[in-house]
Amino acid sequence: MVTAGYIERSVNVNGLKLAYQEWGNPSATPIVMLHGFGVSGHMFDEFAQRMQDRYWLLALDQRGHGDSDWSESGDYSREAFVEDLEGFRKAIGLDKFVLIGHSMGGLNAVSYVNRYPGHVTALVLVDVGPESSKEGVDNIVRFTRGPDELEFEEFVQMAHRFNPRRTIENIRERMRHRLKPTESGKWTWKFDRRFRQPDSGLTVGWQLSSDELWGLFRGIDVPTLLVRGAESDVLAPEVAERVVHEMPAARLVTIPGAGHSVPGDNPDAFTEAVASFLAEVERGEFPRQTTDAEPALRQLVSEHESSDRRGPGTLALVLVGAGAVIALAAAGFLLKAAAQRREEKRRPSRRVTTAVRSATPASSVVDLELARARAAETVARLAEVGTRSARRARKSIDEVDLSRARAAAAEVLAALSETGRHAPEAVRQTVHRVEAATRRRRRRALVDRVSRFLPAPWRRERSRRLPLFR
């Protein structure tokens, strides 16, 4: 049977009466909805009304909120909320269901999926992440810790100032589910009044580090839709993007004209986004996203293997460059030795002597210019490859959140940087030595040519003056 509108129901779970609103057909796919702090399951009324012809919708008033009981002991830990949901599932007789959670309810949903992963087929998180903007949280705290008792219309006006996106008529209808009359004839909030007392020591959830919260989100592998209000001051865009990037199977949808209370700020767009997501999941077409959080070294090694396929690596270029310079230097040395031997023999043929003298300097010049060009090209390539490799390594380290992979990638980066730093210098030193040897050879040849025009006694002094040119 399809209900026209909703039915108010309740179940007893963990010693508390938990109220909930039931919409739609019990034979259809069930959707359980968890509200945010200070409100109730009625925050999903507009959404449930639009979806009741397709699904069985159950909006739970979580402990201390709406028409559900308050915890006498003040236990509003995340574990208590999670166990309430598990008890509610058993009491209703659910096995598999879609779970939707807004803000506080979203964190409860994330914790539930990590604790009981076998029951949730798809997850919708509404304007919630592992990190919240302080400004938005402070605004909510100031609003909920305002006057405890007011006239009904005073509460309506206060709520409209807090969220001017809604009409007065819409807010008036919403406030009927959030307020209850007092004996004095005024109205007050339904949620546990101890939340409004700064010195009560009452807290919601548990204290987890940022890394632990991110770990809970990464631990969810069911299809997930993260819905963010475009004007939200609670969930920052960069946090939302990181969430879906690091979760195994998640997608982000931003709803225009909506703040933190997305389902009521723009119910049409919110309903369309969720309905489209669930239809895709039911058809088995929701794509699973490959996360970059998998072993960092696999990505880094893959990049370097691709680089190897494209051409030689950094170390290979260093060895080739150094070998080329050394080979050129050796060739120059052999040419110099051959020229000296030919000159010492002093063959009578002036033609041969002239040819040797003219060929030796020319070969040296050609060899030197070639060595310079090859060395400069090698240095440039080494610098370029070293820079690219270092940049890729740093990027891989920044994107990886696993400490062991980060350390391994850092070692690769250090090795690349060390190689890139020393290899060009070694090449430059080799080129410098080749140039120095060539200059000495040219000066020695110049002295030899000049000494032939000097008197014999001066030529005998040549061997003692020659070191001055070295």
Coordinates of C-alpha atoms in Angstrom, one line a residue:
M1 CA 0.0 0.0 0.0
V2 CA 1.3 3.5 -0.9
T3 CA 0.8 6.1 1.7
A4 CA -0.5 9.5 0.8
G5 CA 1.8 11.7 2.8
Y6 CA 3.5 10.2 5.8
I7 CA 2.7 8.1 8.9
E8 CA 4.2 8.9 12.3
R9 CA 5.6 5.7 13.9
S10 CA 8.0 4.7 16.6
V11 CA 10.1 1.7 17.8
N12 CA 11.9 0.9 21.0
V13 CA 15.7 0.7 20.5
N14 CA 18.3 0.4 23.3
G15 CA 15.9 1.6 25.9
L16 CA 14.7 4.6 24.0
K17 CA 11.6 5.4 21.9
L18 CA 12.8 6.4 18.5
A19 CA 10.2 8.2 16.3
Y20 CA 10.2 8.1 12.5
Q21 CA 8.1 9.1 9.5
E22 CA 7.1 6.5 6.9
W23 CA 6.5 7.4 3.3
G24 CA 5.7 5.3 0.2
N25 CA 5.3 1.6 -0.5
P26 CA 6.8 -0.9 2.0
S27 CA 7.3 -3.3 -0.9
A28 CA 9.6 -0.9 -2.7
T29 CA 13.4 -0.3 -2.2
P30 CA 13.8 1.1 1.4
I31 CA 15.6 4.4 2.0
V32 CA 16.6 5.4 5.6
M33 CA 17.3 9.1 6.2
L34 CA 19.3 10.6 9.1
H35 CA 18.9 14.3 9.8
G36 CA 21.4 16.9 11.0
F37 CA 22.0 18.4 14.5
G38 CA 19.0 20.2 16.1
V39 CA 16.4 19.2 13.5
S40 CA 14.4 16.0 12.9
G41 CA 13.4 13.5 10.2
H42 CA 11.0 16.1 8.9
M43 CA 13.8 17.9 7.2
F44 CA 13.4 15.4 4.4
D45 CA 9.7 16.0 3.9
E46 CA 9.9 17.7 0.5
F47 CA 12.3 15.0 -0.8
A48 CA 10.2 12.1 0.6
Q49 CA 7.0 13.6 -0.9
R50 CA 8.7 13.7 -4.4
M51 CA 10.0 10.1 -4.1
Q52 CA 7.2 8.3 -2.3
D53 CA 5.8 6.8 -5.5
R54 CA 9.1 4.9 -6.2
Y55 CA 10.6 4.1 -2.8
W56 CA 9.8 3.2 0.8
L57 CA 11.2 6.1 2.8
L58 CA 11.9 6.1 6.6
A59 CA 13.0 9.3 8.2
L60 CA 14.4 8.6 11.7
D61 CA 14.3 11.1 14.5
Q62 CA 17.7 10.3 16.1
R63 CA 18.1 10.2 19.9
G64 CA 17.7 13.6 21.6
H65 CA 15.9 15.1 18.5
G66 CA 12.4 15.5 17.2
D67 CA 9.9 13.3 18.9
S68 CA 12.5 10.6 20.0
D69 CA 13.5 10.2 23.6
W70 CA 16.4 12.1 25.1
S71 CA 19.3 10.1 26.6
E72 CA 19.1 10.4 30.4
S73 CA 22.8 9.7 30.7
G74 CA 23.6 12.2 28.0
D75 CA 25.1 9.6 25.7
Y76 CA 25.2 11.1 22.3
S77 CA 28.4 9.4 21.2
R78 CA 28.8 8.3 17.6
E79 CA 28.7 4.7 18.7
A80 CA 25.3 5.3 20.4
F81 CA 23.9 6.7 17.2
V82 CA 25.3 3.8 15.1
E83 CA 23.8 1.2 17.4
D84 CA 20.5 3.0 17.4
L85 CA 20.4 2.7 13.6
E86 CA 21.4 -1.0 13.7
G87 CA 18.6 -1.6 16.3
F88 CA 16.2 0.4 14.1
R89 CA 17.1 -1.8 11.1
K90 CA 16.4 -5.0 13.0
A91 CA 13.2 -3.7 14.5
I92 CA 11.8 -2.7 11.0
G93 CA 13.1 -5.9 9.5
L94 CA 15.4 -4.3 6.9
D95 CA 18.2 -6.2 5.2
K96 CA 19.5 -4.1 2.4
F97 CA 18.7 -0.4 2.1
V98 CA 19.8 3.0 0.8
L99 CA 21.2 5.3 3.5
I100 CA 21.0 9.1 3.3
G101 CA 22.7 11.3 6.0
H102 CA 22.8 15.1 6.4
S103 CA 25.5 16.8 8.4
M104 CA 25.6 15.0 11.8
G105 CA 23.5 12.3 10.3
G106 CA 26.0 12.0 7.5
L107 CA 28.8 11.3 9.9
N108 CA 26.6 8.7 11.7
A109 CA 26.0 7.1 8.3
V110 CA 29.7 7.0 7.5
S111 CA 30.4 5.4 10.8
Y112 CA 27.5 2.9 10.3
V113 CA 28.8 1.7 6.9
N114 CA 32.2 1.2 8.4
R115 CA 30.8 -0.8 11.3
Y116 CA 28.0 -2.7 9.4
P117 CA 29.1 -2.7 5.7
G118 CA 26.8 -5.5 4.5
H119 CA 23.5 -3.7 4.7
V120 CA 23.9 -0.5 2.8
T121 CA 23.6 -0.7 -1.0
A122 CA 24.1 3.0 -1.7
L123 CA 25.0 6.0 0.3
V124 CA 24.0 9.7 -0.1
L125 CA 26.0 12.2 2.0
V126 CA 24.5 15.7 2.2
D127 CA 26.9 18.6 2.9
V128 CA 29.2 16.7 5.2
G129 CA 32.9 15.7 5.1
P130 CA 35.8 14.8 7.4
E131 CA 36.4 18.6 7.8
S132 CA 33.9 21.4 8.4
S133 CA 34.4 25.1 8.0
K134 CA 34.6 26.8 11.4
E135 CA 32.5 29.8 10.3
G136 CA 29.5 27.6 9.3
V137 CA 29.7 25.5 12.5
D138 CA 29.8 28.6 14.6
N139 CA 26.8 30.0 12.9
I140 CA 24.8 26.9 13.6
V141 CA 25.9 26.9 17.3
R142 CA 24.9 30.5 17.7
F143 CA 21.5 29.8 16.2
T144 CA 20.7 26.7 18.2
R145 CA 22.0 28.3 21.5
G146 CA 19.8 31.4 21.1
P147 CA 16.7 32.1 23.2
D148 CA 15.3 29.0 24.8
E149 CA 11.7 30.2 24.8
L150 CA 10.0 32.6 22.4
E151 CA 6.6 33.2 20.7
F152 CA 6.2 30.9 17.7
E153 CA 6.4 33.7 15.2
E154 CA 9.5 35.0 16.9
F155 CA 11.2 31.7 16.2
V156 CA 10.0 31.8 12.6
Q157 CA 11.5 35.3 12.1
M158 CA 14.8 34.2 13.7
A159 CA 14.9 31.1 11.5
H160 CA 14.2 33.2 8.4
R161 CA 17.1 35.6 9.3
F162 CA 19.4 32.6 9.6
N163 CA 18.3 31.1 6.3
P164 CA 16.7 33.7 4.0
R165 CA 16.7 31.3 1.1
R166 CA 13.4 29.9 2.4
T167 CA 10.0 31.6 2.3
I168 CA 8.3 32.6 5.5
E169 CA 5.6 30.0 4.8
N170 CA 8.1 27.2 4.3
I171 CA 9.9 28.1 7.5
R172 CA 6.7 28.3 9.4
E173 CA 5.8 24.8 8.3
R174 CA 9.3 23.5 9.2
M175 CA 9.3 25.1 12.6
R176 CA 6.1 23.2 13.5
H177 CA 8.1 20.0 13.6
R178 CA 11.1 21.6 15.4
L179 CA 9.2 23.3 18.3
K180 CA 6.9 22.3 21.1
P181 CA 4.7 24.4 23.4
T182 CA 5.7 25.1 27.0
E183 CA 3.5 25.4 30.1
S184 CA 4.0 29.2 29.9
G185 CA 2.3 29.3 26.5
K186 CA 5.5 30.0 24.6
W187 CA 7.5 27.6 22.4
T188 CA 10.9 25.9 22.7
W189 CA 13.1 23.5 20.8
K190 CA 12.4 19.8 20.7
F191 CA 16.0 18.7 20.8
D192 CA 17.7 18.0 24.2
R193 CA 18.0 21.3 26.0
R194 CA 21.4 20.3 27.4
F195 CA 22.9 20.9 24.0
R196 CA 21.9 24.6 24.5
Q197 CA 23.8 24.8 27.8
P198 CA 27.5 25.6 27.3
D199 CA 28.4 24.2 30.7
S200 CA 26.6 20.9 30.4
G201 CA 29.6 19.1 28.9
L202 CA 27.3 17.4 26.4
T203 CA 29.0 16.6 23.1
V204 CA 27.8 14.9 19.9
G205 CA 29.9 12.2 18.3
W206 CA 33.4 11.3 19.3
Q207 CA 36.8 13.0 19.2
L208 CA 38.7 11.7 16.2
S209 CA 41.8 13.1 14.6
S210 CA 41.6 14.4 11.0
D211 CA 43.4 11.4 9.7
E212 CA 41.0 9.0 11.4
L213 CA 38.0 10.8 10.0
W214 CA 39.5 10.7 6.5
G215 CA 40.1 7.0 7.0
L216 CA 36.4 6.4 7.8
F217 CA 35.4 8.1 4.5
R218 CA 38.1 6.1 2.5
G219 CA 36.8 2.9 4.1
I220 CA 33.4 3.2 2.3
D221 CA 33.4 1.2 -1.0
V222 CA 29.6 1.3 -1.7
P223 CA 28.4 3.7 -4.4
T224 CA 28.3 7.1 -2.8
L225 CA 26.9 10.4 -3.9
L226 CA 28.1 13.5 -2.1
V227 CA 25.7 16.4 -2.4
R228 CA 27.0 19.9 -1.5
G229 CA 25.0 23.2 -1.4
A230 CA 26.6 25.7 -3.7
E231 CA 26.2 28.4 -1.0
S232 CA 27.2 26.2 2.0
D233 CA 29.4 27.7 4.7
V234 CA 30.0 24.3 6.3
L235 CA 31.5 22.1 3.6
A236 CA 34.2 23.8 1.6
P237 CA 34.4 23.0 -2.2
E238 CA 38.0 21.8 -1.9
V239 CA 37.1 19.4 0.9
A240 CA 34.2 18.0 -1.1
E241 CA 36.4 17.4 -4.1
R242 CA 39.0 15.7 -2.1
V243 CA 36.4 13.4 -0.5
V244 CA 35.1 12.0 -3.8
H245 CA 38.7 11.8 -5.1
E246 CA 39.8 9.6 -2.2
M247 CA 36.7 7.5 -1.8
P248 CA 36.7 4.3 -3.9
A249 CA 33.3 4.9 -5.6
A250 CA 32.0 8.4 -5.1
R251 CA 30.7 11.3 -7.1
L252 CA 30.1 15.0 -6.2
V253 CA 27.0 17.0 -7.1
T254 CA 26.7 20.7 -6.3
I255 CA 23.1 22.0 -5.9
P256 CA 22.6 25.7 -6.8
G257 CA 20.6 28.0 -4.6
A258 CA 21.2 25.8 -1.6
G259 CA 23.2 26.3 1.6
H260 CA 23.8 23.7 4.3
S261 CA 20.2 22.5 4.4
V262 CA 20.2 21.3 0.8
P263 CA 17.0 19.1 0.8
G264 CA 14.8 22.0 1.9
D265 CA 16.7 24.9 0.2
N266 CA 16.3 23.4 -3.3
P267 CA 14.2 20.2 -3.0
D268 CA 13.7 19.8 -6.8
A269 CA 17.4 19.8 -7.7
F270 CA 18.2 17.7 -4.7
T271 CA 15.6 15.1 -5.6
E272 CA 16.7 15.0 -9.2
A273 CA 20.3 14.4 -8.3
V274 CA 19.5 11.6 -5.8
A275 CA 16.9 9.9 -8.1
S276 CA 19.4 9.9 -11.0
F277 CA 22.1 8.5 -8.8
L278 CA 19.9 5.7 -7.4
A279 CA 18.6 4.8 -10.9
E280 CA 22.2 4.5 -12.1
V281 CA 23.1 2.3 -9.2
E282 CA 20.1 0.0 -9.7
R283 CA 21.0 -0.5 -13.4
G284 CA 24.5 -1.4 -12.3
E285 CA 26.0 1.5 -14.3
F286 CA 27.4 3.6 -11.5
P287 CA 31.2 3.8 -12.4
R288 CA 33.7 2.9 -9.8
Q289 CA 36.5 5.4 -9.5
T290 CA 40.0 4.2 -9.3
T291 CA 41.6 6.0 -6.3
D292 CA 45.0 7.6 -6.4
A293 CA 45.3 6.6 -2.7
E294 CA 46.5 3.1 -3.8
P295 CA 50.2 2.3 -3.4
A296 CA 52.1 5.4 -4.3
L297 CA 55.1 3.5 -5.6
R298 CA 52.9 1.7 -8.2
Q299 CA 52.1 5.1 -9.8
L300 CA 55.7 6.3 -9.5
V301 CA 57.2 3.1 -10.9
S302 CA 54.6 3.2 -13.8
E303 CA 55.7 6.7 -14.7
H304 CA 59.3 5.7 -14.7
E305 CA 58.6 2.6 -16.8
S306 CA 56.8 4.8 -19.3
S307 CA 59.8 7.1 -19.3
D308 CA 62.1 4.1 -20.0
R309 CA 60.0 3.1 -22.9
R310 CA 60.1 6.6 -24.3
G311 CA 63.9 6.9 -24.0
P312 CA 66.9 6.5 -21.7
G313 CA 66.6 7.4 -18.1
T314 CA 68.6 9.9 -16.1
L315 CA 71.4 7.6 -15.1
A316 CA 71.7 6.3 -18.7
L317 CA 72.0 9.9 -19.9
V318 CA 74.7 10.6 -17.3
L319 CA 76.8 7.6 -18.3
V320 CA 76.3 8.3 -22.1
G321 CA 77.2 11.9 -21.7
A322 CA 80.3 11.3 -19.5
G323 CA 81.4 8.5 -21.9
A324 CA 81.0 10.8 -24.9
V325 CA 83.1 13.5 -23.3
I326 CA 85.8 11.0 -22.2
A327 CA 85.9 9.5 -25.6
L328 CA 86.3 12.9 -27.3
A329 CA 89.1 13.7 -24.8
A330 CA 90.8 10.5 -25.5
A331 CA 90.6 11.1 -29.2
G332 CA 92.1 14.5 -28.8
F333 CA 94.9 13.0 -26.7
L334 CA 95.7 10.4 -29.4
L335 CA 95.8 13.0 -32.1
K336 CA 98.1 15.1 -30.0
A337 CA 100.4 12.1 -29.4
A338 CA 100.5 11.2 -33.1
A339 CA 101.3 14.8 -34.1
Q340 CA 104.2 14.9 -31.6
R341 CA 105.6 11.6 -32.9
R342 CA 105.4 12.9 -36.5
E343 CA 107.1 16.1 -35.6
E344 CA 109.9 14.3 -33.7
K345 CA 110.8 12.2 -36.7
R346 CA 111.3 15.4 -38.7
R347 CA 110.9 13.8 -42.0
P348 CA 112.6 15.7 -44.8
S349 CA 109.5 16.0 -46.9
R350 CA 108.3 19.5 -46.2
R351 CA 105.0 18.7 -47.8
V352 CA 104.3 16.0 -45.2
T353 CA 105.5 18.2 -42.3
T354 CA 103.3 21.0 -43.5
A355 CA 100.3 18.7 -43.8
V356 CA 100.8 17.3 -40.3
R357 CA 101.2 20.8 -38.8
S358 CA 98.1 22.1 -40.6
A359 CA 96.0 19.1 -39.9
T360 CA 96.7 18.8 -36.1
P361 CA 95.4 22.2 -35.0
A362 CA 92.4 21.8 -37.3
S363 CA 91.5 18.4 -35.9
S364 CA 91.9 19.8 -32.4
V365 CA 89.6 22.7 -33.1
V366 CA 87.0 20.5 -34.7
D367 CA 87.3 18.0 -31.8
L368 CA 87.0 20.7 -29.2
E369 CA 84.0 22.3 -30.8
L370 CA 82.3 18.9 -31.2
A371 CA 83.1 18.2 -27.5
R372 CA 81.7 21.5 -26.4
A373 CA 78.5 21.0 -28.4
R374 CA 78.0 17.4 -27.2
A375 CA 78.7 18.4 -23.6
A376 CA 76.3 21.3 -23.7
E377 CA 73.6 19.2 -25.2
T378 CA 74.2 16.5 -22.6
V379 CA 74.0 19.0 -19.7
A380 CA 70.8 20.5 -21.1
R381 CA 69.2 17.1 -21.4
L382 CA 70.3 16.0 -18.0
A383 CA 68.9 19.2 -16.4
E384 CA 65.6 18.8 -18.3
V385 CA 65.2 15.1 -17.4
G386 CA 66.2 15.8 -13.8
T387 CA 63.7 18.5 -13.4
R388 CA 60.8 16.5 -14.9
S389 CA 61.7 13.5 -12.8
A390 CA 61.9 15.5 -9.6
R391 CA 58.5 17.2 -10.4
R392 CA 56.8 13.9 -11.0
A393 CA 58.2 12.5 -7.8
R394 CA 57.2 15.5 -5.8
K395 CA 53.6 15.3 -7.3
S396 CA 53.4 11.7 -6.4
I397 CA 54.5 12.3 -2.9
D398 CA 52.0 15.1 -2.4
E399 CA 49.1 13.1 -3.7
V400 CA 49.8 10.0 -1.5
D401 CA 48.5 9.7 2.0
L402 CA 50.2 6.4 2.9
S403 CA 53.3 7.0 5.0
R404 CA 55.3 4.1 3.8
A405 CA 54.7 4.9 0.1
R406 CA 55.5 8.6 0.8
A407 CA 58.8 7.6 2.4
A408 CA 59.7 5.3 -0.6
A409 CA 58.8 8.0 -3.1
A410 CA 60.9 10.5 -1.1
E411 CA 63.9 8.2 -1.5
V412 CA 63.4 8.1 -5.2
L413 CA 63.2 11.9 -5.3
A414 CA 66.4 12.2 -3.3
A415 CA 68.2 9.9 -5.7
L416 CA 67.0 11.8 -8.7
S417 CA 67.9 15.1 -7.2
E418 CA 71.4 13.9 -6.2
T419 CA 72.0 12.5 -9.7
G420 CA 70.7 15.6 -11.4
R421 CA 72.8 17.8 -9.2
H422 CA 76.2 16.1 -9.6
A423 CA 76.0 14.7 -13.1
P424 CA 76.0 18.0 -15.0
E425 CA 78.9 19.3 -12.8
A426 CA 81.0 16.2 -13.6
V427 CA 80.4 16.8 -17.3
R428 CA 81.4 20.4 -16.9
Q429 CA 84.6 19.4 -15.1
T430 CA 85.5 17.0 -17.9
V431 CA 84.9 19.6 -20.5
H432 CA 87.0 22.0 -18.6
R433 CA 89.9 19.5 -18.5
V434 CA 89.6 18.9 -22.2
E435 CA 89.7 22.7 -22.9
A436 CA 92.7 23.2 -20.6
A437 CA 94.6 20.4 -22.3
T438 CA 93.8 21.9 -25.7
R439 CA 95.0 25.4 -24.7
R440 CA 98.3 23.9 -23.4
R441 CA 98.8 22.0 -26.7
R442 CA 98.1 25.2 -28.8
R443 CA 100.6 27.2 -26.7
R444 CA 103.2 24.5 -26.9
A445 CA 102.8 24.4 -30.7
L446 CA 103.1 28.2 -30.8
V447 CA 106.3 28.1 -28.9
D448 CA 107.7 25.5 -31.2
R449 CA 106.9 27.6 -34.3
V450 CA 108.4 30.8 -32.8
S451 CA 111.5 29.1 -31.5
R452 CA 112.6 28.0 -35.0
F453 CA 113.2 31.7 -35.8
L454 CA 115.4 32.3 -32.7
P455 CA 119.2 31.8 -32.4
A456 CA 120.4 28.4 -31.4
P457 CA 121.4 29.4 -27.8
W458 CA 117.9 30.8 -27.2
R459 CA 116.3 27.6 -28.5
R460 CA 118.3 25.6 -25.9
E461 CA 116.6 27.6 -23.2
R462 CA 113.3 26.8 -24.6
S463 CA 112.7 23.7 -22.4
R464 CA 113.2 25.9 -19.3
R465 CA 110.9 28.7 -20.4
L466 CA 108.1 26.4 -21.7
P467 CA 106.5 25.7 -18.4
L468 CA 105.6 29.4 -18.2
F469 CA 102.9 28.8 -20.9
R470 CA 101.3 25.8 -19.2

